[in-house]
Amino acid sequence: MLSRPLDTRGRPLHDLRISVTDRCNFRCVYCMPRAVFGPDHAFLPRADLLAFEEIARLVALFTRLGVEKVRLTGGEPLVRRELPTLVRSLAAIPGVNDLTLTTNGVLLPGLAATLREAGLHRVTISLDADDDETFTRMNDARVPVSAVLAGIEAAEGVGLGPLKLNMVVKRGWNEHAILPMARRFHGTGRILRFIEYMDVGHSNGWRLDDVVTADEILATVASEFPLEPMPPTKPGEVAERYRYLDGGGEIGVIASVSRPFCGACDRARLSADGQLYTCLFATVGHDLRALVRGGASDDELETELRNIWELRDDRYSEVRSAETVDLPKVEMSYIGG
Ligand code: SAM
């Protein structure tokens, strides 16, 4: 039966992000730098990944706690084999009202129709610049902008819109692409969201100076396209919304560093090998895979999930400091972005 636990700060659990693989076909400098995630990097062995049946069982239990939104991510979720099979089983779970996926988009032309038919509702696509020189420097995998644009069109063509597009802004790398990106997507119905570069994991060498803040990003966009704030569509929404005064649509900023939003965070994250994390910046998780594979019943698992949530106290972005930056936080590619 549905009864919503609250954490120690009174926050409900609404949103579950599931990393389906720690592998990716990009090597974005701010996420999986090639020097760390090179040919010798040990990715999770296949047997360690949660099977689709295990993921679906956990998701069904999470809906009893109030989860309504499920986002598949990674790594790059589309590199996990047979992903539409997982989508089909998650879409059939009562209570999953919003089933979505975050992707770099390059594999969408071959997969969008199957994913849509399997029951996926929407996708969010990441794109950090609209010129090849900047974008290939960021993704470090020689992927041109046209490959992502093809993914965007494929997704829209099968009804996986309205699309949200994520652009991480890292100083010295792509802040010059803010206005060109705004121009490209202004008036298209696609919602461009600018993300402050975050100190997730500990391999990207994050420094506060590398963060282009929401204030700077908004001033840059507004220098050509005046903006006004919009109300949130729902509590716990991470992106602050702004509309173009000329009617050209809306943009968002996700300002985890300069405007932390821990107070409304209603998100849990499940890693590809079944560890549950209650914060993107966590250092330790809860081993759900051991419980699932150890024969725990549904009631036992549900009780464990409730206990974990009721003890949750995380608010990393509100207490971020020089000391916290060097904590051994888990990598974004592992925990899921
Ligand atoms: N591979 C997929 C993709 O590219 O969208 C899904 C996983 S990726 C980790 C999810 C999102 O996290 C992407 O939009 C990515 O740009 C963003 N991201 C990764 N590392 C980040 C960081 N250090 N700061 C801010 N955003 C980051």
Tab-separated table of C-alpha atoms and ligand atoms in Angstrom:
chain	number	residue	atom	x	y	z
A	1	MET	CA	0.000	0.000	0.000
A	2	LEU	CA	1.235	3.494	-0.820
A	3	SER	CA	2.392	5.477	2.191
A	4	ARG	CA	5.019	8.108	1.714
A	5	PRO	CA	7.987	8.146	4.108
A	6	LEU	CA	9.636	11.494	4.822
A	7	ASP	CA	13.360	11.920	5.496
A	8	THR	CA	14.773	13.686	8.561
A	9	ARG	CA	14.261	17.040	6.790
A	10	GLY	CA	10.666	16.323	5.855
A	11	ARG	CA	11.393	15.571	2.190
A	12	PRO	CA	9.344	12.902	0.372
A	13	LEU	CA	10.745	10.438	-2.177
A	14	HIS	CA	9.344	11.076	-5.629
A	15	ASP	CA	12.034	10.627	-8.205
A	16	LEU	CA	14.286	7.593	-8.863
A	17	ARG	CA	17.290	7.777	-11.193
A	18	ILE	CA	18.677	4.485	-12.348
A	19	SER	CA	22.111	4.089	-13.858
A	20	VAL	CA	21.883	1.092	-16.180
A	21	THR	CA	25.592	1.046	-17.054
A	22	ASP	CA	28.795	2.787	-15.997
A	23	ARG	CA	30.067	2.674	-19.609
A	24	CYS	CA	29.810	5.508	-22.081
A	25	ASN	CA	30.688	6.181	-25.712
A	26	PHE	CA	31.804	9.734	-24.791
A	27	ARG	CA	34.709	10.837	-22.614
A	28	CYS	CA	33.431	14.256	-21.522
A	29	VAL	CA	36.223	16.156	-19.827
A	30	TYR	CA	34.047	17.079	-16.840
A	31	CYS	CA	32.615	13.595	-16.285
A	32	MET	CA	34.732	10.698	-17.607
A	33	PRO	CA	38.124	12.230	-18.455
A	34	ARG	CA	40.060	9.898	-20.760
A	35	ALA	CA	43.116	10.002	-18.524
A	36	VAL	CA	41.074	8.242	-15.820
A	37	PHE	CA	38.546	6.306	-17.926
A	38	GLY	CA	41.044	5.010	-20.509
A	39	PRO	CA	41.638	1.500	-21.925
A	40	ASP	CA	42.838	0.217	-18.537
A	41	HIS	CA	39.821	1.398	-16.579
A	42	ALA	CA	37.947	-1.461	-14.883
A	43	PHE	CA	34.258	-1.030	-15.624
A	44	LEU	CA	31.710	-3.090	-13.717
A	45	PRO	CA	31.675	-6.751	-14.770
A	46	ARG	CA	28.401	-7.780	-16.407
A	47	ALA	CA	27.456	-10.147	-13.598
A	48	ASP	CA	27.568	-7.244	-11.158
A	49	LEU	CA	24.961	-5.234	-13.043
A	50	LEU	CA	21.407	-5.528	-11.826
A	51	ALA	CA	19.399	-7.682	-14.224
A	52	PHE	CA	16.323	-6.072	-15.776
A	53	GLU	CA	14.041	-8.237	-13.588
A	54	GLU	CA	15.891	-7.045	-10.486
A	55	ILE	CA	15.551	-3.397	-11.519
A	56	ALA	CA	11.840	-3.796	-12.266
A	57	ARG	CA	11.232	-5.489	-8.921
A	58	LEU	CA	12.928	-2.648	-7.057
A	59	VAL	CA	11.073	0.007	-9.041
A	60	ALA	CA	7.737	-1.608	-8.180
A	61	LEU	CA	8.709	-1.458	-4.494
A	62	PHE	CA	9.831	2.159	-4.812
A	63	THR	CA	6.393	3.107	-6.147
A	64	ARG	CA	4.945	1.907	-2.818
A	65	LEU	CA	7.041	4.634	-1.154
A	66	GLY	CA	5.793	7.318	-3.500
A	67	VAL	CA	8.143	7.211	-6.483
A	68	GLU	CA	6.283	8.363	-9.603
A	69	LYS	CA	9.113	9.461	-11.842
A	70	VAL	CA	11.841	7.145	-13.122
A	71	ARG	CA	14.793	8.336	-15.188
A	72	LEU	CA	17.210	5.911	-16.858
A	73	THR	CA	20.739	7.212	-17.106
A	74	GLY	CA	24.360	6.167	-16.784
A	75	GLY	CA	27.111	6.199	-18.196
A	76	GLU	CA	25.274	6.209	-21.470
A	77	PRO	CA	22.029	4.260	-21.009
A	78	LEU	CA	21.674	3.462	-24.715
A	79	VAL	CA	24.862	1.365	-24.689
A	80	ARG	CA	23.169	-1.154	-22.357
A	81	ARG	CA	22.032	-4.021	-24.543
A	82	GLU	CA	18.277	-4.631	-24.925
A	83	LEU	CA	17.377	-1.422	-23.082
A	84	PRO	CA	13.872	-1.314	-24.651
A	85	THR	CA	13.100	-4.568	-22.817
A	86	LEU	CA	13.711	-2.804	-19.503
A	87	VAL	CA	11.664	0.197	-20.628
A	88	ARG	CA	8.762	-2.083	-21.492
A	89	SER	CA	8.694	-3.680	-18.054
A	90	LEU	CA	9.071	-0.365	-16.188
A	91	ALA	CA	6.337	1.269	-18.270
A	92	ALA	CA	3.958	-1.491	-17.174
A	93	ILE	CA	4.428	-0.809	-13.437
A	94	PRO	CA	1.391	0.979	-11.955
A	95	GLY	CA	2.499	4.230	-10.310
A	96	VAL	CA	5.321	4.965	-12.768
A	97	ASN	CA	3.714	8.065	-14.238
A	98	ASP	CA	6.775	9.577	-15.844
A	99	LEU	CA	9.371	7.350	-17.507
A	100	THR	CA	12.256	9.159	-19.055
A	101	LEU	CA	15.881	8.848	-20.104
A	102	THR	CA	18.959	11.073	-20.247
A	103	THR	CA	21.268	10.392	-23.188
A	104	ASN	CA	23.975	11.945	-25.315
A	105	GLY	CA	21.658	11.133	-28.213
A	106	VAL	CA	24.013	9.539	-30.721
A	107	LEU	CA	22.354	6.119	-30.623
A	108	LEU	CA	18.815	7.516	-30.770
A	109	PRO	CA	18.378	7.337	-34.552
A	110	GLY	CA	18.460	3.529	-34.310
A	111	LEU	CA	16.572	3.208	-31.034
A	112	ALA	CA	14.046	6.032	-30.646
A	113	ALA	CA	11.110	4.262	-32.306
A	114	THR	CA	11.619	1.040	-30.317
A	115	LEU	CA	11.964	2.965	-27.059
A	116	ARG	CA	8.805	4.932	-27.748
A	117	GLU	CA	6.901	1.808	-28.668
A	118	ALA	CA	8.168	0.145	-25.459
A	119	GLY	CA	6.554	2.929	-23.428
A	120	LEU	CA	9.215	5.596	-22.853
A	121	HIS	CA	7.546	8.991	-22.339
A	122	ARG	CA	10.327	11.535	-22.924
A	123	VAL	CA	14.068	11.990	-23.329
A	124	THR	CA	16.566	14.621	-22.224
A	125	ILE	CA	19.557	15.008	-24.534
A	126	SER	CA	22.927	16.452	-23.558
A	127	LEU	CA	24.732	18.848	-25.897
A	128	ASP	CA	27.486	21.126	-24.651
A	129	ALA	CA	28.083	23.316	-27.729
A	130	ASP	CA	26.780	23.759	-31.232
A	131	ASP	CA	30.118	24.025	-33.003
A	132	ASP	CA	32.231	20.954	-33.691
A	133	GLU	CA	35.476	22.378	-32.434
A	134	THR	CA	34.133	23.059	-28.945
A	135	PHE	CA	31.885	20.018	-28.796
A	136	THR	CA	34.553	17.491	-29.816
A	137	ARG	CA	36.947	19.056	-27.320
A	138	MET	CA	34.316	18.566	-24.591
A	139	ASN	CA	33.216	15.016	-25.528
A	140	ASP	CA	36.771	13.834	-26.383
A	141	ALA	CA	35.297	11.112	-28.576
A	142	ARG	CA	35.317	12.905	-31.959
A	143	VAL	CA	31.523	13.051	-32.035
A	144	PRO	CA	30.251	15.943	-34.187
A	145	VAL	CA	27.259	18.107	-33.301
A	146	SER	CA	25.373	16.673	-36.300
A	147	ALA	CA	25.279	13.229	-34.625
A	148	VAL	CA	23.418	14.672	-31.638
A	149	LEU	CA	21.123	16.774	-33.827
A	150	ALA	CA	20.178	13.562	-35.666
A	151	GLY	CA	19.309	12.042	-32.281
A	152	ILE	CA	17.202	15.087	-31.383
A	153	GLU	CA	15.258	14.796	-34.619
A	154	ALA	CA	14.805	11.051	-34.229
A	155	ALA	CA	13.393	11.529	-30.719
A	156	GLU	CA	10.990	14.250	-31.795
A	157	GLY	CA	9.998	12.293	-34.874
A	158	VAL	CA	8.581	9.471	-32.766
A	159	GLY	CA	6.936	11.710	-30.155
A	160	LEU	CA	9.547	11.645	-27.375
A	161	GLY	CA	9.274	15.431	-27.002
A	162	PRO	CA	8.990	18.096	-25.808
A	163	LEU	CA	12.737	17.770	-25.540
A	164	LYS	CA	14.961	19.111	-22.825
A	165	LEU	CA	18.583	19.733	-23.767
A	166	ASN	CA	21.325	19.792	-21.125
A	167	MET	CA	24.409	21.944	-21.564
A	168	VAL	CA	27.084	21.775	-18.855
A	169	VAL	CA	29.084	24.988	-18.793
A	170	LYS	CA	32.729	24.751	-17.805
A	171	ARG	CA	34.835	27.901	-17.721
A	172	GLY	CA	37.525	28.077	-20.353
A	173	TRP	CA	35.868	25.286	-22.341
A	174	ASN	CA	32.442	26.286	-23.636
A	175	GLU	CA	31.070	29.476	-22.103
A	176	HIS	CA	31.449	31.109	-25.545
A	177	ALA	CA	28.849	28.588	-26.784
A	178	ILE	CA	26.082	29.817	-24.422
A	179	LEU	CA	24.661	32.410	-26.833
A	180	PRO	CA	25.023	30.310	-30.000
A	181	MET	CA	23.183	27.471	-28.229
A	182	ALA	CA	20.442	29.870	-27.076
A	183	ARG	CA	20.104	31.175	-30.639
A	184	ARG	CA	19.950	27.713	-32.139
A	185	PHE	CA	17.153	26.490	-29.880
A	186	HIS	CA	15.223	29.752	-29.382
A	187	GLY	CA	11.768	29.388	-30.899
A	188	THR	CA	12.078	25.623	-31.497
A	189	GLY	CA	10.022	24.364	-28.542
A	190	ARG	CA	13.121	22.566	-27.226
A	191	ILE	CA	14.023	23.606	-23.685
A	192	LEU	CA	17.705	24.348	-23.261
A	193	ARG	CA	18.940	23.916	-19.681
A	194	PHE	CA	22.305	25.271	-18.626
A	195	ILE	CA	23.991	23.234	-15.879
A	196	GLU	CA	26.621	24.608	-13.552
A	197	TYR	CA	29.713	22.420	-13.576
A	198	MET	CA	29.536	20.348	-10.374
A	199	ASP	CA	32.075	18.626	-8.134
A	200	VAL	CA	30.585	15.176	-8.648
A	201	GLY	CA	33.003	12.290	-8.153
A	202	HIS	CA	36.664	13.022	-7.608
A	203	SER	CA	38.260	12.402	-10.999
A	204	ASN	CA	37.372	15.612	-12.832
A	205	GLY	CA	39.687	17.930	-10.868
A	206	TRP	CA	36.811	20.331	-10.112
A	207	ARG	CA	37.667	23.839	-8.923
A	208	LEU	CA	35.189	26.546	-7.956
A	209	ASP	CA	36.828	28.855	-10.511
A	210	ASP	CA	35.708	26.490	-13.298
A	211	VAL	CA	32.038	27.129	-12.489
A	212	VAL	CA	30.223	29.607	-14.700
A	213	THR	CA	27.417	30.633	-12.370
A	214	ALA	CA	23.718	30.858	-13.137
A	215	ASP	CA	23.959	34.656	-12.801
A	216	GLU	CA	26.643	34.800	-15.483
A	217	ILE	CA	24.812	32.389	-17.763
A	218	LEU	CA	21.529	34.292	-17.484
A	219	ALA	CA	23.234	37.657	-18.076
A	220	THR	CA	24.851	36.259	-21.216
A	221	VAL	CA	21.571	34.946	-22.623
A	222	ALA	CA	19.673	38.091	-21.611
A	223	SER	CA	22.206	40.296	-23.414
A	224	GLU	CA	20.530	39.167	-26.619
A	225	PHE	CA	17.232	37.652	-25.472
A	226	PRO	CA	15.626	39.425	-22.475
A	227	LEU	CA	14.235	36.961	-19.944
A	228	GLU	CA	11.797	36.801	-17.061
A	229	PRO	CA	11.506	34.125	-14.351
A	230	MET	CA	8.693	31.556	-14.503
A	231	PRO	CA	7.108	29.658	-11.621
A	232	PRO	CA	8.206	26.036	-11.069
A	233	THR	CA	5.968	23.381	-12.618
A	234	LYS	CA	6.231	21.215	-9.494
A	235	PRO	CA	7.864	21.147	-6.058
A	236	GLY	CA	11.417	19.787	-6.113
A	237	GLU	CA	12.093	20.930	-9.666
A	238	VAL	CA	15.855	21.371	-10.033
A	239	ALA	CA	15.859	23.730	-13.012
A	240	GLU	CA	14.892	27.350	-12.443
A	241	ARG	CA	12.788	28.376	-15.429
A	242	TYR	CA	12.949	31.583	-17.476
A	243	ARG	CA	10.914	32.628	-20.511
A	244	TYR	CA	12.056	34.709	-23.438
A	245	LEU	CA	10.145	37.992	-23.416
A	246	ASP	CA	9.816	37.801	-27.202
A	247	GLY	CA	7.763	34.590	-26.946
A	248	GLY	CA	10.629	32.349	-28.131
A	249	GLY	CA	10.024	29.739	-25.431
A	250	GLU	CA	11.837	28.983	-22.190
A	251	ILE	CA	15.237	28.001	-20.834
A	252	GLY	CA	16.351	26.563	-17.492
A	253	VAL	CA	19.366	26.829	-15.229
A	254	ILE	CA	20.446	24.062	-12.883
A	255	ALA	CA	22.550	25.873	-10.335
A	256	SER	CA	23.551	23.226	-7.833
A	257	VAL	CA	26.671	25.185	-6.891
A	258	SER	CA	25.567	28.837	-6.678
A	259	ARG	CA	21.899	28.255	-5.733
A	260	PRO	CA	21.684	24.878	-3.957
A	261	PHE	CA	18.293	23.191	-3.955
A	262	CYS	CA	18.805	20.445	-1.371
A	263	GLY	CA	15.788	21.649	0.627
A	264	ALA	CA	13.390	20.293	-1.972
A	265	CYS	CA	15.437	17.298	-3.163
A	266	ASP	CA	13.134	14.294	-3.522
A	267	ARG	CA	15.523	12.107	-5.498
A	268	ALA	CA	17.215	8.760	-4.915
A	269	ARG	CA	19.752	7.121	-7.192
A	270	LEU	CA	20.335	3.461	-7.956
A	271	SER	CA	23.733	2.564	-9.397
A	272	ALA	CA	24.127	-0.023	-12.142
A	273	ASP	CA	25.298	-2.588	-9.560
A	274	GLY	CA	22.403	-1.981	-7.207
A	275	GLN	CA	23.742	0.484	-4.638
A	276	LEU	CA	21.184	3.017	-3.471
A	277	TYR	CA	22.415	6.590	-2.953
A	278	THR	CA	20.358	9.327	-1.359
A	279	CYS	CA	22.520	12.173	-2.717
A	280	LEU	CA	24.407	12.805	-5.965
A	281	PHE	CA	27.446	13.736	-3.883
A	282	ALA	CA	27.386	10.675	-1.631
A	283	THR	CA	30.438	8.702	-0.629
A	284	VAL	CA	28.641	5.498	0.425
A	285	GLY	CA	25.569	3.660	-0.803
A	286	HIS	CA	23.223	0.964	0.470
A	287	ASP	CA	23.719	-2.459	-1.077
A	288	LEU	CA	20.286	-3.402	-2.424
A	289	ARG	CA	21.726	-6.009	-4.784
A	290	ALA	CA	23.005	-8.052	-1.825
A	291	LEU	CA	19.506	-8.026	-0.335
A	292	VAL	CA	17.821	-8.885	-3.640
A	293	ARG	CA	20.243	-11.711	-4.418
A	294	GLY	CA	20.253	-12.848	-0.795
A	295	GLY	CA	16.578	-13.773	-0.996
A	296	ALA	CA	14.916	-10.824	0.784
A	297	SER	CA	11.133	-10.794	0.421
A	298	ASP	CA	9.274	-7.810	-1.036
A	299	ASP	CA	8.145	-6.765	2.435
A	300	GLU	CA	11.687	-6.957	3.794
A	301	LEU	CA	13.006	-4.894	0.896
A	302	GLU	CA	10.270	-2.304	1.277
A	303	THR	CA	11.018	-1.956	4.990
A	304	GLU	CA	14.704	-1.479	4.214
A	305	LEU	CA	13.947	1.208	1.606
A	306	ARG	CA	11.711	3.038	4.079
A	307	ASN	CA	14.384	2.882	6.776
A	308	ILE	CA	17.037	4.249	4.424
A	309	TRP	CA	14.806	7.127	3.353
A	310	GLU	CA	13.623	7.975	6.862
A	311	LEU	CA	17.242	8.270	8.034
A	312	ARG	CA	18.277	10.466	5.092
A	313	ASP	CA	19.940	13.714	6.123
A	314	ASP	CA	21.931	14.695	2.972
A	315	ARG	CA	22.299	18.328	1.888
A	316	TYR	CA	25.723	18.348	0.302
A	317	SER	CA	25.320	21.385	-1.925
A	318	GLU	CA	24.271	23.514	1.031
A	319	VAL	CA	27.405	22.614	2.989
A	320	ARG	CA	29.873	22.433	0.090
A	321	SER	CA	33.270	23.832	1.119
A	322	ALA	CA	36.956	23.434	0.376
A	323	GLU	CA	36.944	20.390	2.688
A	324	THR	CA	33.991	18.593	1.073
A	325	VAL	CA	35.303	18.935	-2.483
A	326	ASP	CA	38.025	16.356	-1.852
A	327	LEU	CA	35.766	13.746	-0.271
A	328	PRO	CA	35.921	10.386	-2.117
A	329	LYS	CA	32.514	10.889	-3.778
A	330	VAL	CA	31.260	8.305	-6.236
A	331	GLU	CA	31.588	9.088	-9.932
A	332	MET	CA	28.665	10.494	-11.930
A	333	SER	CA	29.089	7.785	-14.595
A	334	TYR	CA	28.579	5.160	-11.871
A	335	ILE	CA	25.826	6.727	-9.771
A	336	GLY	CA	23.965	8.138	-12.785
A	337	GLY	CA	23.527	11.781	-13.760
B	1	SAM	N1	25.364	9.806	-20.999
B	1	SAM	C1	24.136	10.480	-20.733
B	1	SAM	C2	24.213	11.933	-21.142
B	1	SAM	O1	25.221	12.326	-21.733
B	1	SAM	O2	23.266	12.650	-20.928
B	1	SAM	C3	23.606	10.317	-19.334
B	1	SAM	C4	24.564	10.404	-18.185
B	1	SAM	S1	25.320	11.991	-17.935
B	1	SAM	C5	26.303	11.647	-16.487
B	1	SAM	C6	23.959	12.955	-17.347
B	1	SAM	C7	24.138	14.441	-17.344
B	1	SAM	O3	25.082	14.795	-16.348
B	1	SAM	C8	24.635	15.025	-18.639
B	1	SAM	O4	23.813	16.084	-19.041
B	1	SAM	C9	26.016	15.508	-18.278
B	1	SAM	O5	26.396	16.592	-19.071
B	1	SAM	C10	25.845	15.872	-16.821
B	1	SAM	N2	27.102	15.944	-16.067
B	1	SAM	C11	28.083	15.023	-16.000
B	1	SAM	N3	29.098	15.434	-15.206
B	1	SAM	C12	28.747	16.656	-14.741
B	1	SAM	C13	29.365	17.614	-13.882
B	1	SAM	N4	30.558	17.399	-13.342
B	1	SAM	N5	28.697	18.751	-13.625
B	1	SAM	C14	27.490	18.995	-14.167
B	1	SAM	N6	26.843	18.132	-14.977
B	1	SAM	C15	27.464	16.978	-15.277
